[in-house]
CSV table of C-alpha atoms in Angstrom, one decimal:
chain,number,residue,atom,x,y,z
A,68,MET,CA,-103.8,54.8,137.1
A,69,SER,CA,-105.9,56.7,134.7
A,70,HIS,CA,-106.0,60.5,134.4
A,71,SER,CA,-109.0,62.5,135.4
A,72,PRO,CA,-110.5,64.6,132.6
A,73,SER,CA,-109.3,68.2,132.4
A,74,ALA,CA,-107.6,68.1,135.8
A,75,SER,CA,-105.4,71.1,136.1
A,76,VAL,CA,-102.0,71.3,137.9
A,77,TRP,CA,-102.3,72.9,141.3
A,78,SER,CA,-99.4,74.9,142.7
A,79,PRO,CA,-99.6,75.2,146.5
A,80,SER,CA,-98.0,78.2,148.2
A,81,PRO,CA,-98.7,80.3,151.3
A,82,GLN,CA,-100.8,82.5,149.0
A,83,THR,CA,-102.8,79.8,147.4
A,84,PRO,CA,-106.5,79.9,148.4
A,85,PRO,CA,-108.1,76.8,149.8
A,86,LYS,CA,-109.7,74.5,147.3
A,87,PRO,CA,-112.5,72.6,149.1
A,88,TYR,CA,-114.2,69.6,147.5
A,89,PRO,CA,-117.6,70.2,146.0
A,90,GLN,CA,-120.4,68.3,147.7
A,91,PHE,CA,-123.2,65.8,146.9
A,92,ILE,CA,-125.6,65.8,149.8
A,93,LEU,CA,-128.2,63.1,150.5
A,94,PHE,CA,-130.9,64.8,152.5
A,95,GLY,CA,-133.9,62.9,153.9
A,96,ASP,CA,-135.2,60.8,156.7
A,97,SER,CA,-134.2,57.4,158.2
A,98,ILE,CA,-134.1,55.7,154.8
A,99,THR,CA,-131.3,58.2,153.9
A,100,GLN,CA,-129.7,58.0,157.4
A,101,MET,CA,-129.5,54.2,157.1
A,102,SER,CA,-128.1,54.3,153.5
A,103,THR,CA,-124.4,54.4,154.4
A,104,ALA,CA,-123.5,50.9,153.2
A,105,GLY,CA,-126.1,50.7,150.4
A,106,LEU,CA,-125.9,54.2,148.9
A,107,LEU,CA,-123.4,56.6,150.5
A,108,CYS,CA,-120.3,54.3,150.2
A,109,PRO,CA,-121.0,53.3,146.6
A,110,LEU,CA,-121.6,56.9,145.6
A,111,SER,CA,-118.5,58.0,147.4
A,112,GLU,CA,-116.5,55.5,145.5
A,113,ARG,CA,-117.8,56.7,142.2
A,114,TYR,CA,-117.3,60.4,143.0
A,115,ASN,CA,-114.0,59.8,144.8
A,116,ARG,CA,-111.6,62.8,144.3
A,117,ARG,CA,-114.4,64.7,142.5
A,118,MET,CA,-117.0,65.4,145.1
A,119,ASP,CA,-117.6,64.6,148.8
A,120,VAL,CA,-120.8,62.6,149.3
A,121,LEU,CA,-122.4,63.5,152.6
A,122,ASN,CA,-125.3,61.9,154.5
A,123,ARG,CA,-127.8,64.3,156.0
A,124,GLY,CA,-130.5,61.7,156.7
A,125,MET,CA,-132.4,62.3,160.0
A,126,SER,CA,-134.5,59.5,161.4
A,127,GLY,CA,-138.2,60.3,161.9
A,128,TYR,CA,-138.0,63.6,160.1
A,129,THR,CA,-140.7,65.0,157.8
A,130,SER,CA,-140.5,67.6,155.1
A,131,ARG,CA,-141.5,70.3,157.6
A,132,MET,CA,-138.7,69.3,160.0
A,133,GLY,CA,-136.3,69.1,157.1
A,134,LEU,CA,-137.1,72.7,156.1
A,135,ASP,CA,-136.6,73.8,159.7
A,136,VAL,CA,-133.1,72.3,160.1
A,137,LEU,CA,-131.9,73.2,156.6
A,138,ARG,CA,-130.7,76.7,157.6
A,139,HIS,CA,-128.7,75.2,160.4
A,140,TRP,CA,-126.5,72.9,158.4
A,141,PHE,CA,-126.6,74.1,154.8
A,142,PRO,CA,-123.6,76.4,154.1
A,143,SER,CA,-124.7,80.0,154.8
A,144,ARG,CA,-122.0,81.5,152.6
A,145,PRO,CA,-121.9,81.3,148.9
A,146,PRO,CA,-119.1,79.1,147.4
A,147,SER,CA,-117.4,82.1,145.8
A,148,ASP,CA,-115.6,82.9,149.1
A,149,ASN,CA,-113.1,80.1,148.4
A,150,LEU,CA,-113.7,78.8,151.9
A,151,THR,CA,-117.2,77.2,151.5
A,152,PRO,CA,-117.5,74.1,149.4
A,153,GLN,CA,-120.1,74.3,146.7
A,154,VAL,CA,-123.1,72.0,147.2
A,155,LYS,CA,-123.5,70.8,143.6
A,156,LEU,CA,-126.0,68.0,143.9
A,157,MET,CA,-128.6,67.2,146.6
A,158,THR,CA,-131.2,64.4,146.8
A,159,LEU,CA,-134.4,65.5,148.5
A,160,PHE,CA,-136.1,62.4,149.9
A,161,PHE,CA,-138.9,63.0,152.3
A,162,GLY,CA,-142.5,61.7,152.5
A,163,ALA,CA,-142.4,58.3,154.2
A,164,ASN,CA,-143.1,60.0,157.6
A,165,ASP,CA,-145.3,62.8,156.2
A,166,ALA,CA,-147.6,60.1,154.9
A,167,THR,CA,-148.5,58.7,158.3
A,168,LEU,CA,-152.2,58.9,158.8
A,169,PRO,CA,-154.0,62.0,160.3
A,170,GLY,CA,-153.8,62.0,164.0
A,171,CYS,CA,-150.3,60.5,164.0
A,172,PRO,CA,-147.6,62.8,165.4
A,173,GLN,CA,-145.5,62.9,162.2
A,174,HIS,CA,-148.4,63.4,159.8
A,175,VAL,CA,-148.1,66.3,157.4
A,176,PRO,CA,-151.1,67.1,155.2
A,177,LEU,CA,-150.6,66.4,151.5
A,178,HIS,CA,-150.7,70.1,150.4
A,179,ALA,CA,-148.3,71.1,153.1
A,180,TYR,CA,-145.9,68.3,152.2
A,181,THR,CA,-145.5,69.6,148.7
A,182,GLY,CA,-145.3,73.2,150.0
A,183,TYR,CA,-142.4,72.3,152.3
A,184,LEU,CA,-140.6,70.5,149.5
A,185,ARG,CA,-141.0,73.5,147.3
A,186,ASP,CA,-139.7,75.8,150.1
A,187,ILE,CA,-136.6,73.6,150.4
A,188,VAL,CA,-136.0,73.7,146.7
A,189,ASN,CA,-136.4,77.5,146.7
A,190,HIS,CA,-134.2,78.1,149.8
A,191,PRO,CA,-131.9,81.1,149.3
A,192,GLY,CA,-128.8,79.0,150.2
A,193,ILE,CA,-129.6,76.4,147.6
A,194,ALA,CA,-130.0,79.2,145.0
A,195,SER,CA,-126.7,80.8,146.0
A,196,HIS,CA,-124.9,77.4,145.4
A,197,ASP,CA,-126.8,76.7,142.2
A,198,THR,CA,-127.5,73.3,143.7
A,199,LYS,CA,-129.1,70.7,141.4
A,200,ILE,CA,-132.0,69.1,143.3
A,201,ILE,CA,-133.1,65.5,142.7
A,202,LEU,CA,-136.5,64.8,144.1
A,203,VAL,CA,-137.1,61.3,145.4
A,204,THR,CA,-140.6,60.0,146.0
A,205,PRO,CA,-141.5,58.0,149.1
A,206,PRO,CA,-141.4,54.3,148.4
A,207,PRO,CA,-144.4,52.0,148.8
A,208,VAL,CA,-145.1,50.4,152.2
A,209,ASP,CA,-145.9,46.8,153.0
A,210,GLU,CA,-148.8,46.7,155.4
A,211,TRP,CA,-148.2,43.0,156.0
A,212,GLN,CA,-144.9,43.7,157.6
A,213,LEU,CA,-145.7,47.0,159.4
A,214,GLY,CA,-146.3,46.5,163.1
A,215,ASP,CA,-148.4,49.7,163.5
A,216,GLN,CA,-151.5,51.2,161.9
A,217,GLU,CA,-149.9,54.5,161.1
A,218,ARG,CA,-149.2,54.0,157.4
A,219,THR,CA,-151.3,52.6,154.5
A,220,ALA,CA,-150.3,51.6,151.0
A,221,SER,CA,-152.9,53.9,149.5
A,222,ASN,CA,-152.0,56.9,151.5
A,223,THR,CA,-148.3,56.6,150.7
A,224,ARG,CA,-149.2,56.3,147.1
A,225,ALA,CA,-150.9,59.7,147.2
A,226,TYR,CA,-147.7,61.3,148.6
A,227,ALA,CA,-145.6,59.7,145.9
A,228,ALA,CA,-147.9,61.0,143.2
A,229,ALA,CA,-147.8,64.5,144.7
A,230,CYS,CA,-143.9,64.4,144.8
A,231,ARG,CA,-143.9,63.3,141.1
A,232,GLN,CA,-146.3,66.2,140.2
A,233,LEU,CA,-144.1,68.7,142.1
A,234,GLY,CA,-141.1,67.5,140.1
A,235,ARG,CA,-143.0,68.1,136.9
A,236,ASP,CA,-144.2,71.5,138.0
A,237,LEU,CA,-140.7,72.6,139.0
A,238,GLY,CA,-138.9,70.9,136.1
A,239,LEU,CA,-136.8,68.8,138.5
A,240,PRO,CA,-135.4,65.3,137.8
A,241,THR,CA,-137.4,62.9,140.0
A,242,LEU,CA,-136.4,59.4,141.2
A,243,ASP,CA,-139.8,57.6,141.3
A,244,LEU,CA,-139.0,54.9,143.8
A,245,TRP,CA,-142.7,54.2,144.4
A,246,THR,CA,-143.3,53.2,140.8
A,247,MET,CA,-139.9,51.3,140.5
A,248,PHE,CA,-140.6,49.1,143.5
A,249,MET,CA,-144.2,48.5,142.7
A,250,THR,CA,-143.5,47.6,139.1
A,251,LYS,CA,-140.9,45.0,140.3
A,252,ALA,CA,-143.6,43.7,142.6
A,253,GLY,CA,-146.0,43.2,139.7
A,254,TRP,CA,-148.1,46.3,139.8
A,255,ARG,CA,-149.3,47.9,136.6
A,256,GLU,CA,-150.6,51.4,136.1
A,257,ASP,CA,-154.0,50.2,134.8
A,258,ASP,CA,-154.5,47.6,137.6
A,259,ASP,CA,-156.8,49.7,139.7
A,260,ASP,CA,-159.0,51.1,137.0
A,261,ARG,CA,-159.4,48.1,134.6
A,262,GLN,CA,-159.1,45.1,136.9
A,263,LYS,CA,-160.1,46.6,140.2
A,264,LYS,CA,-157.2,44.8,141.8
A,265,PRO,CA,-156.4,45.8,145.4
A,266,LEU,CA,-153.1,47.7,145.7
A,267,ILE,CA,-150.0,45.6,146.2
A,268,GLY,CA,-148.7,46.2,149.8
A,269,SER,CA,-152.2,46.6,151.3
A,270,LYS,CA,-153.7,43.9,153.4
A,271,ALA,CA,-156.6,43.8,150.9
A,272,ALA,CA,-154.0,42.2,148.5
A,273,PRO,CA,-152.1,39.0,149.1
A,274,ARG,CA,-148.7,39.2,150.6
A,275,ASN,CA,-146.1,40.1,147.9
A,276,GLN,CA,-142.7,38.5,148.4
A,277,VAL,CA,-141.0,40.8,145.9
A,278,LEU,CA,-142.1,43.8,147.9
A,279,ALA,CA,-141.1,42.1,151.2
A,280,ASP,CA,-137.7,41.4,149.8
A,281,LEU,CA,-137.2,45.2,149.2
A,282,LEU,CA,-138.6,46.4,152.6
A,283,SER,CA,-137.0,45.0,155.7
A,284,ASP,CA,-139.8,46.0,158.0
A,285,GLY,CA,-142.5,47.2,155.6
A,286,LEU,CA,-140.9,50.7,155.3
A,287,HIS,CA,-137.1,50.6,155.4
A,288,PHE,CA,-134.8,49.3,152.7
A,289,THR,CA,-133.0,46.0,152.3
A,290,PRO,CA,-129.6,45.9,150.5
A,291,ALA,CA,-131.4,44.9,147.3
A,292,ALA,CA,-133.6,48.0,147.5
A,293,TYR,CA,-130.5,50.3,148.0
A,294,GLN,CA,-128.9,48.7,145.0
A,295,ILE,CA,-132.0,49.7,142.9
A,296,VAL,CA,-131.7,53.2,144.2
A,297,PHE,CA,-128.0,53.5,143.5
A,298,ASP,CA,-128.4,52.2,139.9
A,299,ALA,CA,-131.4,54.3,139.2
A,300,LEU,CA,-129.8,57.4,140.6
A,301,LEU,CA,-126.7,57.1,138.4
A,302,GLU,CA,-129.0,56.5,135.4
A,303,LEU,CA,-131.0,59.6,136.2
A,304,ILE,CA,-127.9,61.7,136.5
A,305,GLN,CA,-126.7,60.3,133.2
A,306,THR,CA,-129.9,61.3,131.5
A,307,HIS,CA,-130.9,64.6,133.2
A,308,LEU,CA,-127.7,65.9,134.7
A,309,PRO,CA,-125.0,64.6,132.3
A,310,ASP,CA,-122.4,67.2,133.4
A,311,TYR,CA,-122.4,65.5,136.8
A,312,VAL,CA,-121.7,62.0,135.7
A,313,PRO,CA,-118.7,60.9,137.8
A,314,ASP,CA,-116.3,60.2,134.9
A,315,LYS,CA,-117.0,63.6,133.4
A,316,LEU,CA,-116.0,65.5,136.5
A,317,PRO,CA,-112.3,66.5,137.0
A,318,PHE,CA,-110.4,65.6,140.0
A,319,VAL,CA,-110.3,68.4,142.5
A,320,TYR,CA,-106.5,67.9,142.8
A,321,PRO,CA,-104.7,66.7,139.7
A,322,ASP,CA,-103.4,63.2,138.9
A,323,TRP,CA,-100.1,62.4,140.6
A,324,LYS,CA,-98.3,62.3,137.2
A,325,ASP,CA,-99.4,65.8,136.4
A,326,GLN,CA,-98.4,67.0,139.8
A,327,LEU,CA,-95.0,65.4,140.0
A,328,GLY,CA,-93.1,68.2,138.5
A,329,VAL,CA,-94.8,70.8,140.7
A,330,VAL,CA,-94.0,69.0,143.9
A,331,SER,CA,-90.4,68.4,142.8
A,332,ALA,CA,-90.0,72.2,142.4
A,333,LEU,CA,-91.2,73.0,145.9
A,334,PRO,CA,-88.5,74.3,148.4
């Protein structure tokens, strides 16, 4: 068994303060809620003994709903009290429901969507934890698979672009799933302007099997899609948040070889 980098010996006693695990929280809608097998478990394996990875995905939620519930579950105390785990990383992944068309119950206007995301990023609790936020754009939709008329490929594209722009404005690392999925499906940035091609995923374009293989019902992810998210998320952390790469983080509690002498000395 390998040693964790810079893990320090921990000497438990009745006077020793608690040592909670720091947290990596996945915050979003049903795409996050349904990510246990495809994202939560692989991340938990990579961050094992270093951070707890928690799922705070809530099916059907929009950015507005996310902001409303944040104060109920995000730790109200700063991590300096030795009782509250520090939320070190958090993905912020809303927009798939916000992008439903006007008149639909979940619709959030585009300007309000970015405003709610901004309010979540600037939440006092997040500031007190010095949480590093990773924005995630809504993915494309496949109108050919959708059974309703509440979402369109072009409208979702606008919300993804707004999320990307917010990331640039706030200087936040942003996981651009819309562009990743669409590029795999054959889309190119100059398609619309130069070739006047209909947008992949819309019913004006032919069915796209690559996109269908990523979206199980036109909206939610297949295992292949979650694998893309997992790989891209770790790459983003490596590039933009290198201090949080799993192998660079110490164990919360030391390696058993380092701890052996301490435990032997206990009464």
